CSV table of C-alpha atoms and ligand atoms in Angstrom, one decimal:
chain,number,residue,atom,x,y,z
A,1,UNK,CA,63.9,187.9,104.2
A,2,UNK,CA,67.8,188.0,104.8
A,3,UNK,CA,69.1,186.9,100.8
A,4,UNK,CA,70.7,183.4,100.7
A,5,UNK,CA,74.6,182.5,99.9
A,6,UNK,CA,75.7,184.0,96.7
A,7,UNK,CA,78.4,181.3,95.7
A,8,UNK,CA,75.1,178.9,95.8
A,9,UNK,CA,73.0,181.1,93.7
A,10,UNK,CA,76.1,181.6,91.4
A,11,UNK,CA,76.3,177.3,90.8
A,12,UNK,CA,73.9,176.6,87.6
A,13,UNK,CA,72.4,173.1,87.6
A,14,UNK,CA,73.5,170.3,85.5
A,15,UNK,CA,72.4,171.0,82.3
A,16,UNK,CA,73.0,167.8,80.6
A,17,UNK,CA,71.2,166.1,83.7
A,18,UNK,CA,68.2,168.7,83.6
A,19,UNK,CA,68.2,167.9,79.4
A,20,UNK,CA,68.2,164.5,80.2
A,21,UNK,CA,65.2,164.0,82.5
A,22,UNK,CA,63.3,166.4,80.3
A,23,UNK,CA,63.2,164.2,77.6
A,24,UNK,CA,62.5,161.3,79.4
A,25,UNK,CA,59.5,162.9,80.4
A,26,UNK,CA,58.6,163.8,77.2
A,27,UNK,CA,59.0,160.2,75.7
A,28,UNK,CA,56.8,159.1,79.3
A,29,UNK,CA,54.2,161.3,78.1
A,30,UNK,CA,54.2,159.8,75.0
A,31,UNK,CA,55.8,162.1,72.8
A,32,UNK,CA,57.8,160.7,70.0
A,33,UNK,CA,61.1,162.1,71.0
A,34,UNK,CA,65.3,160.8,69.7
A,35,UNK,CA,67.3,161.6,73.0
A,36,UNK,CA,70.9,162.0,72.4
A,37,UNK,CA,71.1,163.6,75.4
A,38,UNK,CA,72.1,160.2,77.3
A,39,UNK,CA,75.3,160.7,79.5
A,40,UNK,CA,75.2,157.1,80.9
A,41,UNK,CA,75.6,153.4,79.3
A,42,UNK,CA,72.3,152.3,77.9
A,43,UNK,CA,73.0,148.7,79.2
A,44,UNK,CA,71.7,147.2,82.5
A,45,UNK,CA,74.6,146.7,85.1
A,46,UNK,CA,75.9,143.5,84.4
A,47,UNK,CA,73.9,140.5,86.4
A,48,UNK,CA,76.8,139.1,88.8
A,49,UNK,CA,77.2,143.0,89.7
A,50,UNK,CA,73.4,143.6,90.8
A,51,UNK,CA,73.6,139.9,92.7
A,52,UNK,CA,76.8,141.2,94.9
A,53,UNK,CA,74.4,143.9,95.7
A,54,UNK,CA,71.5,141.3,96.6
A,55,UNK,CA,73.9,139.6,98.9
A,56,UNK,CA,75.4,142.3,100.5
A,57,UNK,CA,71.7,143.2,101.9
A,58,UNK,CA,70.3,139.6,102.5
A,59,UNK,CA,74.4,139.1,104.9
A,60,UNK,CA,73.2,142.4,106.4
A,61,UNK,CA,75.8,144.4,104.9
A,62,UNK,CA,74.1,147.4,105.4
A,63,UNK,CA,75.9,149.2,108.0
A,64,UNK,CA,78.2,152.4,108.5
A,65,UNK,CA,81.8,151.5,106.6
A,66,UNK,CA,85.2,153.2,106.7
A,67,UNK,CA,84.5,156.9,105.8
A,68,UNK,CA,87.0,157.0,103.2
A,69,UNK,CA,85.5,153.6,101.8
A,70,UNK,CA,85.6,149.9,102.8
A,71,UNK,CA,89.0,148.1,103.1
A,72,UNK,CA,87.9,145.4,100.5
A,73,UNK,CA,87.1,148.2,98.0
A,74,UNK,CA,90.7,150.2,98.4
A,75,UNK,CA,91.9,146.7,97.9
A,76,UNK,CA,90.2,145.9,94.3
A,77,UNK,CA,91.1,149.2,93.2
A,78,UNK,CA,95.3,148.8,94.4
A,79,UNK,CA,94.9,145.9,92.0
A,80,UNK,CA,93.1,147.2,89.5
A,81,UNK,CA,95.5,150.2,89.1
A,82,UNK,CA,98.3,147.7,89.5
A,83,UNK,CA,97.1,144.9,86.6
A,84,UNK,CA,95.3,147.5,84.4
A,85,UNK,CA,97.8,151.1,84.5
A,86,UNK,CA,100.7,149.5,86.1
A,87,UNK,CA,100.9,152.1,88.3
A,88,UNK,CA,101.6,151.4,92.1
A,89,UNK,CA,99.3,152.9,95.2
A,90,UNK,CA,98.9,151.8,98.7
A,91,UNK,CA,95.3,150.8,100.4
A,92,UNK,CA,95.6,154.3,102.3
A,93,UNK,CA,96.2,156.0,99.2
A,94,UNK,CA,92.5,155.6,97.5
A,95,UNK,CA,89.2,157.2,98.9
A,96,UNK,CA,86.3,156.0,97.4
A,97,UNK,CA,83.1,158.7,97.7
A,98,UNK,CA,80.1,158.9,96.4
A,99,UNK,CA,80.7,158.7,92.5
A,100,UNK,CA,83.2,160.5,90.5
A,101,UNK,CA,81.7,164.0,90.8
A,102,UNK,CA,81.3,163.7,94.7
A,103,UNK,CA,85.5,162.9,94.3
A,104,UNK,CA,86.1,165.9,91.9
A,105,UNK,CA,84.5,168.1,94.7
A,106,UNK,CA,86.4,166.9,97.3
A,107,UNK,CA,89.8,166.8,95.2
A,108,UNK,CA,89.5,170.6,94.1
A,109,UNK,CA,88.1,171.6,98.0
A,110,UNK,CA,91.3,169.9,99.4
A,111,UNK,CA,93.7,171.8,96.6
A,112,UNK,CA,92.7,175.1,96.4
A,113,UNK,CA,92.6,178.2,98.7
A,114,UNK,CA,90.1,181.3,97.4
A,115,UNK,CA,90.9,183.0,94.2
A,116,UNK,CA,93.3,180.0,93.0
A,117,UNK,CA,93.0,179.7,89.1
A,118,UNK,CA,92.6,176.0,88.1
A,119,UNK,CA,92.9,175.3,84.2
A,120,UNK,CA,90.2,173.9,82.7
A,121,UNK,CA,90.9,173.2,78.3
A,122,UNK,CA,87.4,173.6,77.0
A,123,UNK,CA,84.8,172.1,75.1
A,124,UNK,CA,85.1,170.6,79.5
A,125,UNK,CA,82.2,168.6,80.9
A,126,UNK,CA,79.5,171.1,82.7
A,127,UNK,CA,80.2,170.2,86.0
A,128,UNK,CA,83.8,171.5,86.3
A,129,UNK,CA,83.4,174.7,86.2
A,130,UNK,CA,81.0,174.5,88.8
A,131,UNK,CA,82.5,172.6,91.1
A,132,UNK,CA,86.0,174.6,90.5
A,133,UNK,CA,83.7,178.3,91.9
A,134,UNK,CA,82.9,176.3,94.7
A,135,UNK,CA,85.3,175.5,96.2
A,136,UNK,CA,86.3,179.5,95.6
A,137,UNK,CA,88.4,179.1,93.1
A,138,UNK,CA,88.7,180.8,89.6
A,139,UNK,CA,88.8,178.6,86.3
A,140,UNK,CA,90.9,179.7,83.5
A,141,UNK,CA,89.6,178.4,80.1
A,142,UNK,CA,91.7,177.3,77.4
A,143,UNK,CA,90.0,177.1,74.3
A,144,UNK,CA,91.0,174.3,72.2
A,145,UNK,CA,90.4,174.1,68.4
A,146,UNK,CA,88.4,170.8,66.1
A,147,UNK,CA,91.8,171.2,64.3
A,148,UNK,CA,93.6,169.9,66.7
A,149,UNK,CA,91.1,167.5,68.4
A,150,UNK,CA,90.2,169.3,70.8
A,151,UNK,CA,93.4,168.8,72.8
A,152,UNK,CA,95.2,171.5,74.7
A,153,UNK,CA,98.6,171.9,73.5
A,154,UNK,CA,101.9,172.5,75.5
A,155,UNK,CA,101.8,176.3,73.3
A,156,UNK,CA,98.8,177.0,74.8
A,157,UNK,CA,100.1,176.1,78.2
A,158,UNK,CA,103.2,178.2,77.7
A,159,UNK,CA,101.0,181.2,77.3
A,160,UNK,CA,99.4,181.5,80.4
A,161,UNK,CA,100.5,182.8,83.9
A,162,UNK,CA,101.4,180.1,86.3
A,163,UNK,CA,101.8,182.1,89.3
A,164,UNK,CA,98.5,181.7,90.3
A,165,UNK,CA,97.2,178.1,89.0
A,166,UNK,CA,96.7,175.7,91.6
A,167,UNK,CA,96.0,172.9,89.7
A,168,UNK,CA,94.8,171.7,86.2
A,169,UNK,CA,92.0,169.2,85.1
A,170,UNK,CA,92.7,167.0,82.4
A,171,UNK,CA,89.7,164.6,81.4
A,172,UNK,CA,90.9,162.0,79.3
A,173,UNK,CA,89.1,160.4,77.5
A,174,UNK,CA,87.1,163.6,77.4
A,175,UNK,CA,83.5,164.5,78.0
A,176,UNK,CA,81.6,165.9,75.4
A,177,UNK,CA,84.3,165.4,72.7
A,178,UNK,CA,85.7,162.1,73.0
A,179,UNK,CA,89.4,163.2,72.3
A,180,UNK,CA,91.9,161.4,73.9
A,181,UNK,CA,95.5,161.8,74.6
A,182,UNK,CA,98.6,160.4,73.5
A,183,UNK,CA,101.3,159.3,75.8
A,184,UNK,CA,103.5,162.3,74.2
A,185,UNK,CA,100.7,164.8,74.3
A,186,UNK,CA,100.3,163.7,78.3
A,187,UNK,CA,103.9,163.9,78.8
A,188,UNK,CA,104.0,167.5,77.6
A,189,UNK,CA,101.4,168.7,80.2
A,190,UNK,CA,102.4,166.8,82.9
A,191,UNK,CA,106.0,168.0,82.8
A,192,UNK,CA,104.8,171.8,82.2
A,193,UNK,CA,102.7,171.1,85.5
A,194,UNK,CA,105.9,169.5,87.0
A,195,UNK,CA,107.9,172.4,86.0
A,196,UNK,CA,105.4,175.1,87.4
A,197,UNK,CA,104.3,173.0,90.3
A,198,UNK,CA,100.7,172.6,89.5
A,199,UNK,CA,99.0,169.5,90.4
A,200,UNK,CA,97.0,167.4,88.1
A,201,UNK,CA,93.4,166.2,88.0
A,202,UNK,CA,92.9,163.5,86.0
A,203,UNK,CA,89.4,162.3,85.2
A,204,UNK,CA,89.9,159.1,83.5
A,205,UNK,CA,86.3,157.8,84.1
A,206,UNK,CA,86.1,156.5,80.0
A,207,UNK,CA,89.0,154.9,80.3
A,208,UNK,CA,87.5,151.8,79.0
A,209,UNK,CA,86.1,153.3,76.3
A,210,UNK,CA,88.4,153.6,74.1
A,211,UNK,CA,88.6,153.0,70.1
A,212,UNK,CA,90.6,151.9,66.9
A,213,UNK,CA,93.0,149.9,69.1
A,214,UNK,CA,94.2,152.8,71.1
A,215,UNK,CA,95.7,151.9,74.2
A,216,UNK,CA,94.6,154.5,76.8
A,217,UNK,CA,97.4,155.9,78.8
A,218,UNK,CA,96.8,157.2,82.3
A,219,UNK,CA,98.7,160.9,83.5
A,220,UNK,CA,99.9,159.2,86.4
A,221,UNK,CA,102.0,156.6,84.2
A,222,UNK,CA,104.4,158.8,82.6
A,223,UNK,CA,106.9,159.3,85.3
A,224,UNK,CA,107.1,159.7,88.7
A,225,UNK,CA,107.3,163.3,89.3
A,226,UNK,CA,104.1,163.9,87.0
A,227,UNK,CA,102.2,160.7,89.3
A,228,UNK,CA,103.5,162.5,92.5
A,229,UNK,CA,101.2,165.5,91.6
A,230,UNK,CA,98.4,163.7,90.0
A,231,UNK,CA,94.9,162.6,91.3
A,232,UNK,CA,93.3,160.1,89.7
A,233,UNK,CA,89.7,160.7,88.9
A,234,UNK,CA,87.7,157.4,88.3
A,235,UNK,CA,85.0,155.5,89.2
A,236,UNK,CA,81.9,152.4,88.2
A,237,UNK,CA,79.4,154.7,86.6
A,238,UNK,CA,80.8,154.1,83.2
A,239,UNK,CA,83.1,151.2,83.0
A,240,UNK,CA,80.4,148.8,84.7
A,241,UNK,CA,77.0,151.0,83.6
A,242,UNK,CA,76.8,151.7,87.3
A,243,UNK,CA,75.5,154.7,86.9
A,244,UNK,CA,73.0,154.9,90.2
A,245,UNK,CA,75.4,152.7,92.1
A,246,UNK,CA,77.3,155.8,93.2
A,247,UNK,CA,80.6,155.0,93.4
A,248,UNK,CA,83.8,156.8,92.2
A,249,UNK,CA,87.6,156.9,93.6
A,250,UNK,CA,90.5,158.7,93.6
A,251,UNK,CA,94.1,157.6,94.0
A,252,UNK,CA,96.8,160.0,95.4
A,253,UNK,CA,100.1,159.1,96.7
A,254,UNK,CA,99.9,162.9,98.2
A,255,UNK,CA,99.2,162.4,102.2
A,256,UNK,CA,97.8,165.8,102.9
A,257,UNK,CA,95.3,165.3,100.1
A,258,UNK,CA,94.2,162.0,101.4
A,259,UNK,CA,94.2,163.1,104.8
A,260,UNK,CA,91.4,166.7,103.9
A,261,UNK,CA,89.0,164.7,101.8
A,262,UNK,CA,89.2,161.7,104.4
A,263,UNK,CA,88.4,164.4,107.4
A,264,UNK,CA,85.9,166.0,105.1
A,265,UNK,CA,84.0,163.0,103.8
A,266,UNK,CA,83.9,161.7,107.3
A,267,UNK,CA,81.6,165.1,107.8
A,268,UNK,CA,79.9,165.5,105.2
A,269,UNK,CA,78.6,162.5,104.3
A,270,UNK,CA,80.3,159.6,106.5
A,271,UNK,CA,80.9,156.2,103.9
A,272,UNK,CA,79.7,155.6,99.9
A,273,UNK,CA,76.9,153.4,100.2
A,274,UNK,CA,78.1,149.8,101.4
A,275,UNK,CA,75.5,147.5,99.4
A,276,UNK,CA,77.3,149.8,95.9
A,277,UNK,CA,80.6,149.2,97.8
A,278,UNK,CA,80.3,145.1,97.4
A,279,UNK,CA,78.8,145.0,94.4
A,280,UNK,CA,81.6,147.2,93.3
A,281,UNK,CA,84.5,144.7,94.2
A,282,UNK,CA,83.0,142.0,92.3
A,283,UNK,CA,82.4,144.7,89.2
A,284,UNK,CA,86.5,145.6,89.6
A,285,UNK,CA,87.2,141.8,89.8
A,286,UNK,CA,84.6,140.0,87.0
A,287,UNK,CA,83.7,142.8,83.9
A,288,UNK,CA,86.4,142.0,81.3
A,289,UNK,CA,83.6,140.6,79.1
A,290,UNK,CA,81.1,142.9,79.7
A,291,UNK,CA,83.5,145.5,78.8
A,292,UNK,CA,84.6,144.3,75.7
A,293,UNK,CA,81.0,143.8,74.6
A,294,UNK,CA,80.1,147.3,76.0
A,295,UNK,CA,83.2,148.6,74.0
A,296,UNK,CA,82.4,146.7,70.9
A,297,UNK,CA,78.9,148.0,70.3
A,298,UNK,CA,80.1,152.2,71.5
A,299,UNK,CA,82.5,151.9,68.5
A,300,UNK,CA,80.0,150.2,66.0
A,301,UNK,CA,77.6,152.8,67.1
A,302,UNK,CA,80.3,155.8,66.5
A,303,UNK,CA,81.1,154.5,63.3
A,304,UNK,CA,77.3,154.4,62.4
A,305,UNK,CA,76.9,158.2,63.6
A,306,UNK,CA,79.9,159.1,61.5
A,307,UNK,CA,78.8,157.9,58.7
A,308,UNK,CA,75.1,159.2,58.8
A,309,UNK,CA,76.4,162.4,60.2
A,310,UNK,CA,79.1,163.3,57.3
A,311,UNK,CA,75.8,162.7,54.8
A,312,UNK,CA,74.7,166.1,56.2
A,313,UNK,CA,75.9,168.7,54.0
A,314,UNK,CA,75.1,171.8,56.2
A,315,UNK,CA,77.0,170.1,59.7
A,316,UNK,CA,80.0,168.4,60.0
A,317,UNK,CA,82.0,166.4,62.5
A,318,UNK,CA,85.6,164.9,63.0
A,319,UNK,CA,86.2,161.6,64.3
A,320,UNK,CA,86.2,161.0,68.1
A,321,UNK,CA,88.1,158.5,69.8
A,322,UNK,CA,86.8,157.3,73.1
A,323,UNK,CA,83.5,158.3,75.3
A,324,UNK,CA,80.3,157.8,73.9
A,325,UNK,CA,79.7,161.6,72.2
A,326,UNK,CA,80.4,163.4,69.3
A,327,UNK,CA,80.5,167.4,68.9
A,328,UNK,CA,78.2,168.5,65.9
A,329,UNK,CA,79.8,171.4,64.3
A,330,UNK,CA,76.9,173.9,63.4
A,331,UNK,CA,78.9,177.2,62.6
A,332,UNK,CA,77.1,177.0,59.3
A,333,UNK,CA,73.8,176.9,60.6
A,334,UNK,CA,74.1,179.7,62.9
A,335,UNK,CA,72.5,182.8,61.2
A,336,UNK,CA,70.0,180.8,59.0
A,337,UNK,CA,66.6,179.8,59.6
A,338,UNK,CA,65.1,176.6,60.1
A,339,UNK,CA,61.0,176.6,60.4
A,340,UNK,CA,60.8,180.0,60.4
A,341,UNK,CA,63.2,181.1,63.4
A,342,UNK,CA,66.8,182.4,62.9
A,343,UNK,CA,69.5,180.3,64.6
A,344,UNK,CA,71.3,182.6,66.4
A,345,UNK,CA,73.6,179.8,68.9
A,346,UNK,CA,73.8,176.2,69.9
A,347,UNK,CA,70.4,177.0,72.2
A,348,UNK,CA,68.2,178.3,69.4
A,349,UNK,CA,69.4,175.1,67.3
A,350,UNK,CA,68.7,172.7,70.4
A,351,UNK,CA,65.5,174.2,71.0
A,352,UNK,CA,64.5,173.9,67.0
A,353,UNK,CA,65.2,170.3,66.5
A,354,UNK,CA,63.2,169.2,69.5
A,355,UNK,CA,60.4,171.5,69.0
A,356,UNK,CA,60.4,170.1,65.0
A,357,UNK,CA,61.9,167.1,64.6
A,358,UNK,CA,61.5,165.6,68.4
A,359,UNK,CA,65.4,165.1,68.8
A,360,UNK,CA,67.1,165.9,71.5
A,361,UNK,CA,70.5,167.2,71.9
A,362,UNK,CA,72.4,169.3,74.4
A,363,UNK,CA,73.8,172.9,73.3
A,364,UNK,CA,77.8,173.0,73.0
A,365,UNK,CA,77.3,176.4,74.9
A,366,UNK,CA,77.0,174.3,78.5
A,367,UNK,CA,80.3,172.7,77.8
A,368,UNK,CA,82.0,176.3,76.5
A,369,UNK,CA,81.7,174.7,73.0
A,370,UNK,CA,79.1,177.4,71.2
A,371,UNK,CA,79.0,176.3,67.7
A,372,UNK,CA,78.8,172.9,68.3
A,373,UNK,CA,75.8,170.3,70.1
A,374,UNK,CA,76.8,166.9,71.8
A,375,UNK,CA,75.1,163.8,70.7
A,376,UNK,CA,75.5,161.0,72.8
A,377,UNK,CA,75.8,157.6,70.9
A,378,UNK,CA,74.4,155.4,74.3
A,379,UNK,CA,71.5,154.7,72.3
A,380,UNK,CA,70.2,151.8,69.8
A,381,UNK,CA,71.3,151.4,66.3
A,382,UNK,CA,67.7,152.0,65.3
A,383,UNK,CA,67.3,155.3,67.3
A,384,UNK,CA,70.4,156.6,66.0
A,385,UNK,CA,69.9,155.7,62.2
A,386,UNK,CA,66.0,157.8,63.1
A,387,UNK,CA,67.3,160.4,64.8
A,388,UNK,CA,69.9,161.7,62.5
A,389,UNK,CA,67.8,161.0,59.6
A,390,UNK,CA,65.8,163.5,61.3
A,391,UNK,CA,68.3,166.2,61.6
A,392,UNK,CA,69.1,166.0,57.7
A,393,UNK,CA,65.3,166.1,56.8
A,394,UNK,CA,64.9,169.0,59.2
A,395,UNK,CA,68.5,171.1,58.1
A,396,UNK,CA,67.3,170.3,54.2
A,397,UNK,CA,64.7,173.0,55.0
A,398,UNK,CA,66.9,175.7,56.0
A,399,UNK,CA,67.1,178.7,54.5
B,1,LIG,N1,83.6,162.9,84.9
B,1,LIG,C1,83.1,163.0,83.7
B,1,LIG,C2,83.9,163.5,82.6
B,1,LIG,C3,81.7,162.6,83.5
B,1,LIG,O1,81.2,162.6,82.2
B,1,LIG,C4,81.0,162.1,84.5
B,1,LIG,C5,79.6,161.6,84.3
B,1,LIG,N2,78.6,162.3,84.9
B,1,LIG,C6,81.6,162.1,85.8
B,1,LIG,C7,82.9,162.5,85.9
B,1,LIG,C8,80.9,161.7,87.0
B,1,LIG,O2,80.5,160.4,87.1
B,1,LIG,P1,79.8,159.8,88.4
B,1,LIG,O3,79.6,160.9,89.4
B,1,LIG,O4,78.6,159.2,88.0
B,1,LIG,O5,80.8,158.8,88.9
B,2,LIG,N1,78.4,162.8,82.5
B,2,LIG,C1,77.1,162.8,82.0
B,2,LIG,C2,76.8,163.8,80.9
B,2,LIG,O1,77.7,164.6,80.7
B,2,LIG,C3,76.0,162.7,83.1
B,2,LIG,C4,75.2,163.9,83.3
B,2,LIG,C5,75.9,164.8,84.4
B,2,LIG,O2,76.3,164.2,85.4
B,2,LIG,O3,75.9,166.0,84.2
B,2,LIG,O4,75.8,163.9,80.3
């Protein structure tokens, strides 16, 4: 048989998804396993959300909307940007698609052309990198450094080539380490990108979730040359645990954008499902408490992790600010053995605490982080307090 496309066999699968769902089926087979693995809210999508969804089917809301999302929707969001991130869009200036990853897709296929270089500061979320090859283009990694919370820094930027970089994504707060950028910090990027004309992607999907009274700042509120090449990246999955709903948005005030992903959505996979689109104007309009509370137990549950975590002599970890995770640092574990098998990466130490201790993490490898694992803290207090108390019995037996 002819062979099949080599972009798709070059795309690897979600591994924080595919760690996920392998230990949920562990714990369904009734294995005794601590997932911090979790990349969604552990709460149930708030009641008056679900019921919009109720209504919207029993009114026979079910039909074909706007491609580029329902009228209503576009309309919650202009005031959401507006009352939230004082920052000003239009209705025709937001497409909503099927969650935030279906928007990243469509953001990078509208901005790049093949062989395009798109900056991407790592430890980055999985799915970038991914997404960035394709859509044909080439990511250039920054590596960024625990010293300076994982944040890319204006020298880094000044190092690399411009001529070729299309655009850059910023994901703030960031996905796995929880960092999250000052107003300064964002200004510093966004003028470099203003300066060599690179356009910004800005996932700012945790932008609830942030701590320690930080306000969060978004890119496209530092001035208006840095908002005129910025896309926002946003959307319910984590603000209103709405995980399944499918929803996610971006907001451009850049026509041509607007105008690809609205043709290309109306192809590919015609409107974001209308029962999520209702249910997701009454979640834009009627969450401030269930955010707060949401909030309120994250940074409890941080502080918790912390303080179990910096018990363990042989790891370490510094202080995240926002997003439900924290990076593990292993370096000193790698080389040592634990139950009779030498730690050689983030992998072998994943695969030894599950296989030993039944907790499960994801390897810092996937997010171009080797030398560290992300924990996810979207689990009980109770979970957290056993599952780390498992990692220090387990690393007291290395050798
Ligand atoms: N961006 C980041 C940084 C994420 O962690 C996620 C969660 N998977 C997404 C985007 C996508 O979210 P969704 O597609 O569920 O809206
Ligand atoms: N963003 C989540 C995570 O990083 C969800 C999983 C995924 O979409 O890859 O775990």
């Amino acid at each position: 048989m002819k062979s099949i496309s080599k972009l798709g066999q070059s795309i690897q699968p979600s591994l924080t998804l595919a760690l996920t769902a392998k230990a949920k089926k562990m714990k369904s087979q009734g294995e005794d396993v601590i997932s911090f693995t979790a990349g969604e809210p552990d709460f149930n999508t708030p009641e008056n959300i679900c019921n919009a969804g109720i209504e919207a089917i029993n009114k026979g809301l079910t039909k074909y909307t706007v491609a580029s999302g329902m009228d209503e929707l576009k309309e919650a969001i202009v005031n959401k940007l507006s009352s939230e991130n004082n920052l000003e869009y239009t209705k025709s200036q937001i497409i909503v698609s099927n969650g935030a990853k279906h928007s990243l897709f469509n953001v990078l296929f509208a901005l790049c052309n093949e062989g395009d270089d798109v900056i991407l500061p790592s430890p980055y979320w999985v799915t970038y990198p991914e997404l960035i090859k394709l859509v044909g283009a080439n990511p250039i990694i920054i590596e960024t450094s625990e010293s300076n919370g994982f944040k890319v820094t204006i020298d880094q930027l000044n190092k690399i080539d411009p001529t070729k970089v299309k655009a850059i994504i910023i994901n703030n707060p960031n996905n796995p380490t929880g960092a999250v950028y000052s107003k300064k910090e964002l200004e510093d990027i966004g003028n470099w990108c203003v300066k060599h004309d690179i356009y910004i992607i800005a996932d700012e999907i945790y932008e609830k979730l942030v701590y320690d009274g930080i306000n969060f700042v978004s890119m496209a509120n530092i001035n208006d040359d840095i908002k005129d090449r910025t896309i926002i990246i946003n959307g319910m999955s984590k603000t209103f645990s709405m995980t399944g709903w499918r929803i996610g948005y971006i907001a451009s005030n850049n026509d041509a954008v607007i105008r690809v992903i609205s043709g290309l959505q109306s192809h590919m996979t015609s409107n974001p499902c209308s029962i999520s689109q209702y249910a997701s104007v009454v979640a834009l309009e009627d969450s401030d408490e269930f955010i707060l509370s949401m909030k309120t137990t994250f940074e409890k549950r941080r502080n918790l992790m912390l303080s179990l975590v910096n018990d363990i002599k042989e790891v370490s970890c510094e202080k995240p600010e926002g997003a439900f995770y924290i990076m593990l640092n292993i370096q000193n574990v790698i080389g040592k053995t634990i139950a009779g098998k030498v730690i050689n990466n983030s992998i072998d130490f994943a695969d030894v605490l599950l296989d030993e201790a039944k907790v499960s993490v994801v390897p810092g490898v996937g997010f171009g982080a080797e030398g560290f694992v992300r924990l996810s803290y979207s689990i009980s207090e109770k979970d957290i307090e056993e599952g780390i108390k498992r990692i220090k019995d387990l690393l007291s037996t290395m050798r």
